Coordinates of C-alpha atoms in Angstrom, one line a residue:
Chain A
X86 CA 13.3 65.6 -3.2
X87 CA 14.4 62.2 -4.4
X88 CA 11.4 61.3 -6.5
X89 CA 11.5 64.6 -8.3
X90 CA 15.1 64.1 -9.1
X91 CA 14.0 61.6 -11.7
X92 CA 12.2 64.3 -13.6
X93 CA 14.8 66.9 -13.1
X94 CA 17.7 64.9 -14.4
X95 CA 15.7 63.2 -17.2
X96 CA 16.2 66.1 -19.4
X97 CA 19.6 67.3 -18.4
X98 CA 21.8 64.2 -18.0
X99 CA 19.5 61.6 -19.5
X100 CA 20.9 59.1 -17.2
X101 CA 17.9 58.0 -15.3
X102 CA 15.6 56.4 -17.8
X103 CA 12.4 57.4 -19.5
X104 CA 9.3 56.4 -17.7
X105 CA 5.8 57.0 -19.0
X106 CA 4.4 59.3 -16.4
X107 CA 7.7 61.1 -15.8
X108 CA 7.9 62.2 -19.4
X109 CA 4.5 63.8 -19.3
X110 CA 5.4 65.9 -16.3
X111 CA 6.2 69.5 -17.2
X112 CA 9.6 70.8 -16.1
X113 CA 9.6 72.3 -12.7
X114 CA 9.9 75.9 -13.7
X115 CA 7.0 75.8 -16.1
X116 CA 4.1 77.4 -14.2
X117 CA 5.5 80.3 -12.1
X118 CA 2.1 81.0 -10.6
X119 CA 1.8 77.5 -9.2
X120 CA 5.3 77.2 -7.9
X121 CA 5.3 80.7 -6.4
X122 CA 2.2 80.0 -4.4
X123 CA 3.1 76.6 -2.9
X124 CA 6.4 77.5 -1.2
X125 CA 4.6 80.4 0.6
X126 CA 1.8 78.2 1.7
X127 CA 4.2 75.5 2.8
X128 CA 6.2 78.0 4.8
X129 CA 3.0 79.2 6.5
X130 CA 2.0 75.7 7.3
X131 CA 5.4 75.0 8.7
X132 CA 5.4 78.1 10.9
X133 CA 1.9 77.2 12.2
X134 CA 3.2 73.8 13.3
X135 CA 6.3 75.4 14.9
X136 CA 4.1 77.9 16.8
X137 CA 1.9 75.1 18.1
X138 CA 5.0 73.1 19.2
X139 CA 6.5 76.1 21.0
X140 CA 3.2 76.8 22.8
X141 CA 2.8 73.2 23.9
X142 CA 6.4 73.2 25.0
X143 CA 6.0 76.3 27.0
X144 CA 3.1 74.7 28.9
X145 CA 4.5 71.2 29.4
X146 CA 8.2 71.2 29.0
X147 CA 9.6 74.6 30.2
X148 CA 8.6 74.1 33.9
X149 CA 10.9 71.0 34.0
X150 CA 13.9 72.5 32.2
X151 CA 16.7 73.9 34.3
X152 CA 20.4 74.4 34.0
X153 CA 21.3 71.0 35.2
X154 CA 18.9 69.3 32.8
X155 CA 20.1 71.3 29.8
X156 CA 23.7 70.5 30.7
X157 CA 23.0 66.8 31.0
X158 CA 21.0 66.8 27.8
X159 CA 23.8 68.5 25.9
X160 CA 26.5 66.2 27.3
X161 CA 24.6 63.1 26.3
X162 CA 23.8 64.6 22.9
X163 CA 27.5 65.5 22.2
X164 CA 28.7 62.2 23.6
X165 CA 26.6 60.2 21.2
X166 CA 27.6 62.3 18.2
X167 CA 31.3 62.3 19.1
X168 CA 31.3 58.6 19.9
X169 CA 29.7 57.7 16.6
X170 CA 31.6 60.1 14.4
X171 CA 34.8 58.1 13.8
X172 CA 32.8 55.0 12.9
X173 CA 30.7 57.1 10.5
X174 CA 33.7 58.6 8.8
X175 CA 35.5 55.3 8.3
X176 CA 32.4 53.5 7.2
X177 CA 31.6 56.2 4.7
X178 CA 35.2 56.1 3.5
X179 CA 34.9 52.4 2.6
X180 CA 31.5 52.6 1.0
X181 CA 32.5 55.6 -1.1
X182 CA 35.6 53.7 -2.2
X183 CA 33.4 50.8 -3.3
X184 CA 31.1 53.1 -5.2
X185 CA 34.0 54.8 -6.9
X186 CA 36.6 52.1 -7.4
X187 CA 35.0 48.6 -7.7
X188 CA 34.5 47.8 -11.4
X189 CA 31.1 46.6 -12.5
X190 CA 32.4 43.3 -13.9
X191 CA 33.3 42.2 -10.4
X192 CA 29.7 41.7 -9.5
X193 CA 28.9 39.5 -12.5
X194 CA 31.8 37.3 -11.7
X195 CA 31.0 36.8 -8.0
X196 CA 27.3 36.1 -8.0
X197 CA 25.9 32.7 -9.2
X198 CA 23.6 32.7 -12.2
X199 CA 20.5 31.3 -10.4
X200 CA 18.6 34.0 -8.7
X201 CA 17.6 31.7 -5.8
X202 CA 21.2 31.0 -5.0
X203 CA 22.3 34.5 -5.6
X204 CA 20.2 35.8 -2.8
X205 CA 22.1 34.2 0.1
X206 CA 25.4 34.9 -1.6
X207 CA 24.5 38.6 -1.9
X208 CA 23.5 38.6 1.7
X209 CA 26.8 37.0 2.7
X210 CA 28.7 39.6 0.6
X211 CA 27.1 42.3 2.7
X212 CA 29.3 41.0 5.6
X213 CA 32.4 41.6 3.6
X214 CA 31.7 44.8 1.8
X215 CA 31.0 47.7 4.1
X216 CA 28.2 50.0 3.0
X217 CA 26.4 52.7 4.8
X218 CA 22.7 52.5 4.1
X219 CA 22.9 55.8 2.1
X220 CA 25.3 54.0 -0.2
X221 CA 23.6 50.7 -0.4
X222 CA 20.6 52.0 -2.3
X223 CA 22.6 53.5 -5.1
X224 CA 24.9 50.5 -5.1
X225 CA 21.9 48.1 -5.3
X226 CA 20.5 50.2 -8.1
X227 CA 23.7 50.0 -9.9
X228 CA 23.8 46.2 -9.5
X229 CA 20.4 45.9 -11.0
X230 CA 21.3 48.1 -13.9
X231 CA 24.3 45.8 -14.5
X232 CA 22.1 42.8 -14.8
X233 CA 22.2 41.4 -11.3
X234 CA 18.9 39.7 -10.3
X235 CA 16.8 42.3 -8.4
X236 CA 16.1 39.9 -5.5
X237 CA 19.9 39.5 -5.0
X238 CA 20.5 43.2 -5.2
X239 CA 17.7 43.9 -2.7
X240 CA 19.2 41.3 -0.3
X241 CA 22.5 43.1 -0.6
X242 CA 20.8 46.4 0.0
X243 CA 19.4 45.1 3.2
X244 CA 22.4 43.1 4.4
X245 CA 25.3 45.4 3.7
X246 CA 24.5 48.2 6.1
X247 CA 23.6 45.8 8.8
X248 CA 26.3 43.1 9.0
X249 CA 29.4 44.7 7.6
X250 CA 32.6 44.6 9.7
X251 CA 32.5 48.3 10.7
X252 CA 29.0 47.9 12.1
X253 CA 29.8 44.7 13.9
X254 CA 32.9 46.3 15.5
X255 CA 30.8 49.4 16.5
X256 CA 28.2 47.0 18.1
X257 CA 31.0 45.2 19.9
X258 CA 32.3 48.5 21.2
X259 CA 28.9 49.7 22.3
X260 CA 28.0 46.6 24.2
X261 CA 31.4 45.6 25.7
X262 CA 29.9 43.1 28.1
X263 CA 27.4 41.5 25.7
X264 CA 29.0 39.9 22.7
X265 CA 25.8 38.0 22.1
X266 CA 24.3 41.3 20.8
X267 CA 26.8 41.2 18.0
X268 CA 26.0 37.6 17.1
X269 CA 22.3 38.3 17.4
X270 CA 22.5 41.3 15.1
X271 CA 24.5 39.4 12.5
X272 CA 22.2 36.4 12.5
X273 CA 18.9 38.3 12.6
X274 CA 19.9 40.8 9.9
X275 CA 21.2 38.2 7.6
X276 CA 18.1 36.1 8.0
X277 CA 15.8 39.0 7.4
X278 CA 17.8 40.1 4.3
X279 CA 17.7 36.6 2.8
X280 CA 14.0 36.1 3.6
X281 CA 13.1 39.4 2.1
X282 CA 15.1 38.6 -1.1
X283 CA 13.4 35.3 -1.5
X284 CA 10.0 36.8 -0.8
X285 CA 10.6 39.3 -3.5
X286 CA 11.8 36.5 -5.8
X287 CA 8.6 34.5 -5.3
X288 CA 6.0 37.2 -4.9
X289 CA 7.5 40.3 -6.5
X290 CA 6.4 41.3 -9.9
X291 CA 8.6 43.1 -12.4
X292 CA 6.2 46.0 -12.9
X293 CA 6.4 47.0 -9.3
X294 CA 10.1 47.7 -9.5
X295 CA 11.6 50.5 -11.6
X296 CA 15.2 49.4 -12.4
X297 CA 17.5 52.4 -12.6
X298 CA 19.4 52.7 -15.9
X299 CA 23.1 52.2 -16.0
X300 CA 25.0 55.0 -14.3
X301 CA 28.0 56.6 -15.9
X302 CA 31.3 54.9 -15.1
X303 CA 34.1 57.3 -14.2
X304 CA 37.7 56.4 -15.1
X305 CA 41.2 57.5 -14.1
X306 CA 41.6 60.7 -12.1
X307 CA 37.9 61.3 -12.1
X308 CA 37.5 58.3 -9.8
X309 CA 39.2 60.1 -6.9
X310 CA 36.9 63.0 -7.5
X311 CA 33.9 60.6 -7.5
X312 CA 35.3 59.1 -4.2
X313 CA 35.6 62.5 -2.6
X314 CA 32.1 63.5 -3.6
X315 CA 30.6 60.3 -2.5
X316 CA 32.3 60.7 0.9
X317 CA 31.0 64.2 1.2
X318 CA 27.5 63.2 0.2
X319 CA 27.4 60.3 2.5
X320 CA 28.7 62.2 5.5
X321 CA 26.1 64.9 5.0
X322 CA 23.2 62.5 4.7
X323 CA 24.3 60.2 7.5
X324 CA 25.6 62.9 9.8
X325 CA 22.4 64.8 9.7
X326 CA 20.4 61.8 10.7
X327 CA 22.9 60.9 13.3
X328 CA 22.3 64.2 15.0
X329 CA 18.5 63.5 14.9
X330 CA 19.2 60.3 16.6
X331 CA 21.4 61.9 19.2
X332 CA 18.7 64.5 19.9
X333 CA 16.1 61.9 20.4
X334 CA 18.2 59.7 22.6
X335 CA 19.4 62.6 24.7
X336 CA 15.8 63.7 25.1
X337 CA 14.6 60.3 26.1
X338 CA 17.4 60.1 28.6
X339 CA 16.8 63.5 30.2
X340 CA 13.3 64.8 29.6
X341 CA 11.0 61.8 29.5
X342 CA 10.2 60.8 33.1
X343 CA 12.1 57.8 34.1
X344 CA 8.9 56.2 35.1
X345 CA 7.5 56.3 31.6
X346 CA 10.5 54.8 30.1
X347 CA 10.8 52.0 32.5
X348 CA 7.1 51.5 32.2
X349 CA 7.2 51.0 28.5
X350 CA 10.5 49.2 28.7
X351 CA 8.9 46.7 31.1
X352 CA 6.2 45.4 28.8
X353 CA 7.8 42.8 26.6
X354 CA 6.1 43.2 23.2
X355 CA 5.4 46.9 23.5
X356 CA 9.0 47.7 24.2
X357 CA 10.2 45.8 21.2
X358 CA 7.7 47.5 18.9
X359 CA 8.5 50.9 20.5
X360 CA 12.2 50.6 19.8
X361 CA 11.5 49.2 16.3
X362 CA 9.3 52.3 15.6
X363 CA 11.9 54.5 17.1
X364 CA 14.6 53.0 14.8
X365 CA 12.4 53.9 11.8
X366 CA 11.9 57.4 13.0
X367 CA 15.4 58.1 14.1
X368 CA 17.0 57.0 10.8
X369 CA 20.5 56.7 12.3
X370 CA 23.3 55.4 10.1
X371 CA 24.0 51.7 10.9
X372 CA 27.6 52.4 12.0
X373 CA 26.3 54.7 14.8
X374 CA 23.1 53.2 15.9
X375 CA 24.7 50.7 18.3
X376 CA 25.8 53.6 20.5
X377 CA 22.3 55.1 20.6
X378 CA 20.9 51.6 21.4
X379 CA 23.4 51.2 24.2
X380 CA 22.2 54.4 25.8
X381 CA 18.6 53.2 26.0
X382 CA 19.7 51.1 28.9
X383 CA 16.2 50.5 30.4
X384 CA 15.0 48.4 27.5
X385 CA 15.4 44.7 27.2
X386 CA 18.2 43.3 25.0
X387 CA 15.6 41.9 22.6
X388 CA 14.1 45.4 22.2
X389 CA 17.5 46.8 21.6
X390 CA 18.2 44.0 19.1
X391 CA 15.0 45.0 17.2
X392 CA 16.3 48.6 17.2
X393 CA 19.5 47.4 15.6
X394 CA 18.0 45.1 13.1
X395 CA 15.2 47.4 11.9
X396 CA 17.3 50.5 11.8
X397 CA 19.6 49.8 8.9
X398 CA 16.7 48.3 6.8
X399 CA 13.7 50.5 7.3
X400 CA 13.9 54.1 8.2
X401 CA 12.6 57.4 6.9
X402 CA 15.7 58.1 5.0
X403 CA 15.8 54.7 3.3
X404 CA 12.1 54.9 2.5
X405 CA 12.8 58.1 0.7
X406 CA 15.8 56.7 -1.1
X407 CA 14.0 53.5 -2.1
X408 CA 11.0 55.4 -3.4
X409 CA 13.3 57.7 -5.3
X410 CA 15.4 55.0 -6.9
X411 CA 12.9 52.2 -7.4
X412 CA 9.6 53.9 -7.5
X413 CA 6.8 54.4 -5.0
X414 CA 5.0 51.1 -5.9
X415 CA 8.1 49.3 -4.9
X416 CA 8.6 51.1 -1.6
X417 CA 4.9 50.7 -0.6
X418 CA 5.3 46.9 -0.8
X419 CA 8.9 46.4 0.2
X420 CA 9.0 48.6 3.3
X421 CA 6.2 46.9 5.3
X422 CA 7.6 43.5 4.3
X423 CA 11.0 44.3 5.6
X424 CA 9.6 45.9 8.8
X425 CA 7.4 42.9 9.7
X426 CA 10.2 40.4 8.9
X427 CA 12.7 42.4 10.9
X428 CA 10.5 42.6 14.0
X429 CA 9.5 38.9 13.8
X430 CA 13.0 37.6 13.3
X431 CA 14.4 39.9 16.1
X432 CA 11.8 38.5 18.5
X433 CA 12.8 35.0 17.5
X434 CA 16.5 35.5 17.7
X435 CA 16.2 37.6 20.9
X436 CA 14.2 34.9 22.5
X437 CA 16.7 32.3 21.7
X438 CA 20.0 34.1 22.2
X439 CA 19.4 37.0 24.6
Chain B
X115 CA 22.7 73.5 0.7
X116 CA 25.5 74.4 -1.6
X117 CA 28.7 72.4 -2.0
X118 CA 30.6 75.2 -0.4
X119 CA 28.4 75.0 2.7
X120 CA 28.8 71.3 2.9
X121 CA 32.6 71.5 2.7
X122 CA 32.6 74.3 5.3
X123 CA 30.4 72.2 7.5
X124 CA 32.9 69.3 7.3
X125 CA 35.7 71.6 8.3
X126 CA 33.6 73.0 11.2
X127 CA 32.8 69.6 12.6
X128 CA 36.3 68.4 12.2
X129 CA 37.6 71.5 13.9
X130 CA 35.1 71.0 16.8
X131 CA 36.3 67.4 17.3
X132 CA 39.9 68.4 17.0
X133 CA 39.3 71.1 19.6
X134 CA 38.0 68.8 22.3
X135 CA 40.7 66.2 21.7
X136 CA 43.8 68.2 20.9
X137 CA 43.4 71.6 22.4
X138 CA 41.4 70.9 25.5
X139 CA 40.8 67.5 27.1
X140 CA 37.1 67.8 27.2
X141 CA 36.5 64.7 25.2
X142 CA 36.8 62.6 28.4
X143 CA 33.6 64.1 29.5
X144 CA 31.9 62.3 26.6
X145 CA 33.8 59.2 25.6
X146 CA 36.4 56.9 27.0
X147 CA 40.0 58.3 27.1
X148 CA 41.3 55.5 24.8
X149 CA 39.1 56.8 22.0
X150 CA 41.4 59.8 21.4
X151 CA 43.4 58.5 18.4
X152 CA 40.3 57.5 16.5
X153 CA 38.7 60.9 17.2
X154 CA 41.8 62.7 16.0
X155 CA 42.0 60.6 12.9
X156 CA 38.4 61.3 11.9
X157 CA 38.8 65.0 12.7
X158 CA 41.8 65.2 10.4
X159 CA 39.9 63.3 7.7
X160 CA 36.9 65.6 7.8
X161 CA 39.0 68.8 7.8
X162 CA 41.0 67.4 4.8
X163 CA 37.9 66.4 2.9
X164 CA 36.3 69.8 3.4
X165 CA 39.5 71.6 2.5
X166 CA 40.0 69.7 -0.7
X167 CA 36.4 70.3 -1.6
X168 CA 36.7 74.0 -1.0
X169 CA 40.0 74.2 -3.0
X170 CA 38.4 72.3 -5.8
X171 CA 35.4 74.6 -6.0
X172 CA 37.7 77.6 -5.9
X173 CA 39.6 76.3 -8.9
X174 CA 36.4 75.3 -10.7
X175 CA 34.9 78.7 -10.2
X176 CA 37.9 80.2 -11.9
X177 CA 38.0 77.5 -14.6
X178 CA 35.2 75.9 -16.5
X179 CA 31.7 75.8 -15.1
X180 CA 31.5 73.0 -12.6
X181 CA 32.2 69.3 -13.1
X182 CA 29.4 66.8 -13.9
X183 CA 28.7 64.6 -11.0
X184 CA 27.8 61.5 -13.0
X185 CA 25.6 58.9 -11.4
X186 CA 23.3 58.9 -8.4
X187 CA 19.6 59.2 -8.2
X188 CA 19.3 62.5 -6.5
X189 CA 21.2 65.7 -6.9
X190 CA 24.4 66.3 -5.2
X191 CA 25.2 69.9 -5.7
X192 CA 22.4 70.6 -3.3
X193 CA 22.9 68.5 -0.2
X194 CA 20.1 67.3 2.1
X195 CA 18.6 70.0 4.4
X196 CA 18.9 67.6 7.3
X197 CA 22.7 68.0 7.1
X198 CA 22.4 71.5 8.6
X199 CA 21.8 69.7 11.9
X200 CA 25.4 68.8 11.8
X201 CA 26.0 72.4 13.1
X202 CA 24.4 71.4 16.4
X203 CA 27.2 69.3 17.9
X204 CA 29.7 71.9 16.9
X205 CA 27.6 74.7 18.4
X206 CA 27.1 72.6 21.5
X207 CA 30.8 72.0 21.9
X208 CA 31.8 75.6 21.5
X209 CA 29.0 77.5 23.0
X210 CA 27.7 75.2 25.7
X211 CA 30.9 73.2 26.5
X212 CA 28.8 70.6 28.2
X213 CA 30.3 69.4 31.4
X214 CA 30.7 65.8 32.6
X215 CA 27.5 64.3 33.8
X216 CA 26.8 65.0 37.5
X217 CA 24.2 64.8 40.2
X218 CA 21.3 65.4 37.8
X219 CA 21.9 62.1 36.0
X220 CA 22.7 60.3 39.3
X221 CA 19.4 61.5 40.8
X222 CA 17.4 60.5 37.8
X223 CA 18.5 56.9 38.2
X224 CA 17.5 56.3 41.8
X225 CA 14.5 54.3 40.7
X226 CA 16.8 51.7 39.1
X227 CA 19.4 50.2 41.3
X228 CA 22.7 49.7 39.5
X229 CA 23.7 46.0 39.3
X230 CA 26.9 45.5 41.3
X231 CA 29.9 45.5 39.0
X232 CA 31.3 42.0 38.3
X233 CA 34.4 41.3 40.3
X234 CA 37.7 40.9 38.5
X235 CA 38.5 37.4 37.2
X236 CA 40.7 36.5 40.1
X237 CA 38.1 37.8 42.6
X238 CA 38.7 40.5 45.2
X239 CA 41.6 39.6 47.5
X240 CA 41.3 39.9 51.2
X241 CA 42.1 43.3 52.4
X242 CA 44.7 43.7 55.2
X243 CA 44.9 46.9 57.3
X244 CA 48.1 48.6 56.4
X245 CA 48.2 51.6 58.5
X246 CA 46.8 54.2 56.2
X247 CA 43.5 54.4 54.3
X248 CA 43.5 52.3 51.1
X249 CA 42.6 54.1 47.8
X250 CA 39.7 52.3 46.2
X251 CA 37.6 52.8 43.1
X252 CA 33.8 53.1 43.7
X253 CA 33.2 50.0 41.6
X254 CA 35.5 47.9 43.7
X255 CA 34.0 49.3 46.9
X256 CA 30.5 48.5 45.8
X257 CA 31.6 45.0 44.6
X258 CA 33.3 44.3 47.9
X259 CA 30.3 45.7 49.8
X260 CA 28.0 43.5 47.9
X261 CA 30.1 40.5 48.7
X262 CA 30.3 41.4 52.4
X263 CA 26.6 41.8 52.6
X264 CA 26.2 38.4 51.0
X265 CA 28.3 36.8 53.7
X266 CA 31.7 36.6 51.9
X267 CA 34.7 37.7 54.0
X268 CA 37.0 40.0 52.1
X269 CA 38.3 42.2 54.9
X270 CA 36.3 45.3 53.9
X271 CA 34.9 46.1 57.4
X272 CA 38.3 46.1 58.9
X273 CA 40.1 48.7 56.8
X274 CA 39.9 52.4 56.1
X275 CA 39.2 53.2 52.5
X276 CA 39.5 56.4 50.5
X277 CA 36.9 57.0 47.9
X278 CA 36.8 59.7 45.2
X279 CA 33.6 61.0 43.8
X280 CA 31.3 64.0 43.6
X281 CA 28.7 65.0 46.1
X282 CA 25.2 64.0 45.4
X283 CA 21.9 64.7 47.2
X284 CA 21.2 64.0 50.8
X285 CA 19.9 60.5 51.4
X286 CA 18.8 58.4 54.4
X287 CA 20.5 60.6 57.1
X288 CA 23.7 61.0 55.2
X289 CA 24.6 62.1 51.6
X290 CA 25.5 60.3 48.5
X291 CA 29.0 60.1 47.1
X292 CA 28.7 59.3 43.4
X293 CA 30.9 58.4 40.5
X294 CA 29.4 57.6 37.1
X295 CA 30.5 54.5 35.3
X296 CA 30.5 54.7 31.5
X297 CA 30.6 51.5 29.5
X298 CA 30.7 53.1 26.1
X299 CA 29.9 56.8 26.1
X300 CA 28.3 59.3 28.4
X301 CA 24.9 58.3 27.0
X302 CA 24.9 55.1 29.0
X303 CA 26.4 56.3 32.3
X304 CA 25.2 54.5 35.4
X305 CA 25.8 55.9 38.8
X306 CA 27.8 54.1 41.5
X307 CA 26.6 55.6 44.8
X308 CA 27.7 55.2 48.3
X309 CA 25.9 56.8 51.2
X310 CA 28.2 58.6 53.6
X311 CA 27.2 59.0 57.2
X312 CA 28.7 61.1 60.0
X313 CA 30.1 64.0 57.9
X314 CA 28.5 67.3 57.0
X315 CA 27.4 67.4 53.4
X316 CA 29.7 69.5 51.2
X317 CA 28.5 71.6 48.2
X318 CA 26.6 69.5 45.7
X319 CA 28.5 68.4 42.7
X320 CA 31.9 69.3 44.2
X321 CA 34.5 66.6 44.0
X322 CA 35.8 65.2 47.2
X323 CA 37.8 62.4 48.7
X324 CA 36.2 60.7 51.7
X325 CA 38.1 58.5 54.1
X326 CA 36.0 56.1 56.1
X327 CA 35.1 52.6 56.9
X328 CA 32.4 50.4 55.6
X329 CA 29.3 50.1 57.7
X330 CA 26.3 47.8 57.1
X331 CA 23.5 49.6 55.3
X332 CA 20.6 51.0 57.2
X333 CA 18.2 49.1 54.9
X334 CA 19.9 45.8 54.5
X335 CA 19.2 44.6 51.0
X336 CA 22.1 43.6 48.7
X337 CA 19.8 43.4 45.7
X338 CA 18.8 47.1 45.9
X339 CA 22.4 48.3 46.2
X340 CA 22.5 50.1 49.5
X341 CA 26.2 50.7 50.3
X342 CA 27.1 52.8 53.3
X343 CA 30.3 54.4 54.6
X344 CA 30.9 55.8 58.0
X345 CA 32.9 58.9 57.1
X346 CA 35.9 60.0 59.1
X347 CA 37.2 62.9 57.0
X348 CA 36.3 64.6 53.8
X349 CA 38.6 66.6 51.6
X350 CA 37.7 68.7 48.6
X351 CA 39.8 68.0 45.5
X352 CA 40.1 69.2 41.9
X353 CA 38.0 67.3 39.4
X354 CA 40.0 64.3 38.2
X355 CA 41.2 64.2 34.6
X356 CA 38.8 61.4 33.8
X357 CA 35.6 62.0 35.8
X358 CA 34.1 58.6 34.9
X359 CA 35.1 55.2 36.0

C-alpha cells in the first residue's frame, strides 16, 4: 500500500515528488482487465492458504484446545492489550502533537551544521521528543525535506521510538524489579541509532535515498484537525499491530508447550536471535512492547533486551513505511544494517549490564 | 477502512475499556488495581477522539466534499487493514469476558519453580502465637517457609496461619493451594503454590481459605520451592476482589 501511494498521490496532490520510474507508471485504474483479474487471483490464493492453516490446525492444535486453555489465552491477550493501551494513547497524543504543532524552523535551530555532530544530537533528541515509530518515519521524512542531514534524520528515526520518556516509563512499569532493563534499553538503543546514522553518513550514497518533498504546512485551526487525524491514524496503525503482538504472546504463553519455550530460552544465542526475530514479526509499538517482553518470562534478560531494542527499529510495519517513504533501495540496505547493529549491541550491553 | 469505521472502532474500544473499569470491576483480572485511573483516562480520550471524528464527518458530508489531509506518505482516508484487529480485544471483553487466570496457568508452570519472593526490607519478623490463626499472604508464607527451610528461625512452625487461594491439582499426597502473582499484567503471572496435606480436596478452581500449620516438605529442597501445610480446616469463600497478589 505504501509504495503505491507515491504514484497515487503524485497526480492528485502533487506533494510527493516526481521520480523517473513513478511518472512512467500508468494510473491504477487504467487497465480494467488486469486489475479485475489480480484481486480475484489474490483472494483465491489467500483462501487456499487459510484452508491449509485450518486443516493443519485441526490436526495439530484442536486436540489440545479446551475451555480452560481458551480462557487463559483470552485473559492473557486482553491483559496485554489493556495494559498497553493507555501508554499507546498517550504516546500517540504526544507524537501527533509534535507532527501538528512543532514548526519546521525549530529543527534547523537545534541541530548543529556538521552532519557528523548532528547525528548524536539527533539521537539525544529522541530521548526528549516522544514519537511512536509510526510517526517517526514521516517526521524523519519531513526533517529531510526541511534540509536536515539525512544521517541525522535517520538517527532520530531510530532513536525517538526507542528512548523517549513514555517508552522508558512503560519499560520501568513492565519490569518493576529490574531497573537495569530501562538503562540497558536506553543505552543500547541510543548506541545503535548513532552508529546507524554514522554508518549511513560514511557509507550511504545519495542515490539510495529518496528524500520526500516538503509536506504542506497547516496553520491555525487546521492544526487541531491535523492533530486529531494524526492521532486517529497512529492509533489505528499502532493498535492493530499491538493486537498482533498480544495474540502472539498469548499463544506462546498458552499453546506452545512449556518445554519448547524453555528449551529455546535456555540456549543463549538462539534465544536472543529468536526474540529479535519475534520483535520484527510482531511489530508492536514501542510504548507497548515492554509489556509483551515482560510476559515472555522464560527468556533471559539479554534476549528480552534484544526484543526491546530491535522492535522499535526494525519490524514489518517500519520496513513497509521506510520503503514507502524513502524507496526500496534504501530499505534493502538500511534494514539489515539496523538489525545486525541492534542484535550485536544488545548482546554487548546485555552481557555487561544484565 | 473508511474514516467512519476508524472512528467507530475508536469508540468501541474506548467503550470496552470503560466497561471493564467503570461498569464492572473486571479490569483487576487483567491488570493491577492501581492502573484504573490511567485506563479510564485513555478510554475517555478514545471515545472523545472517535466522537469528534464522527461529528466532523457528519458535518463534512453535509457541507463541502471532504477536507484535504495534507502531508503524509500514504493515504489516510483508508486506514490500514490491520486496524480491524482492534475489534478483537473488544469482542473478547464483551463476548468471552475472560476470567482471572486459574489452575490451567498454574499447572503449566510446574516445570519452572517460582523463585521465592524477596522478603520486605525490614525482614520477616518473628511470629508469636496469638491464639487464633494469623492471616498471611501466599507470598509471605512462601518467603517465611523458604527462610525456615534454610535454617532461619522466624516462628513459622509454631503458629497457625490462614491462607487464601484457589484449589489446584492434586499433588504429592495432598493438593495445591495457589495464588497467582502478577508483577505487571496477567501476561506474566507466576503461581505461588503451597501443598496442603490432611484435608479432602475441594472442587478445582474454587476459592478457599485454609487454616493450618507449616510442615516440612516431603521433598526437602528449598531451591525447588516445595512448601507444605498441614491443613486443619478449609472454608470456601467468594472470589476476592483482586484475585492476584
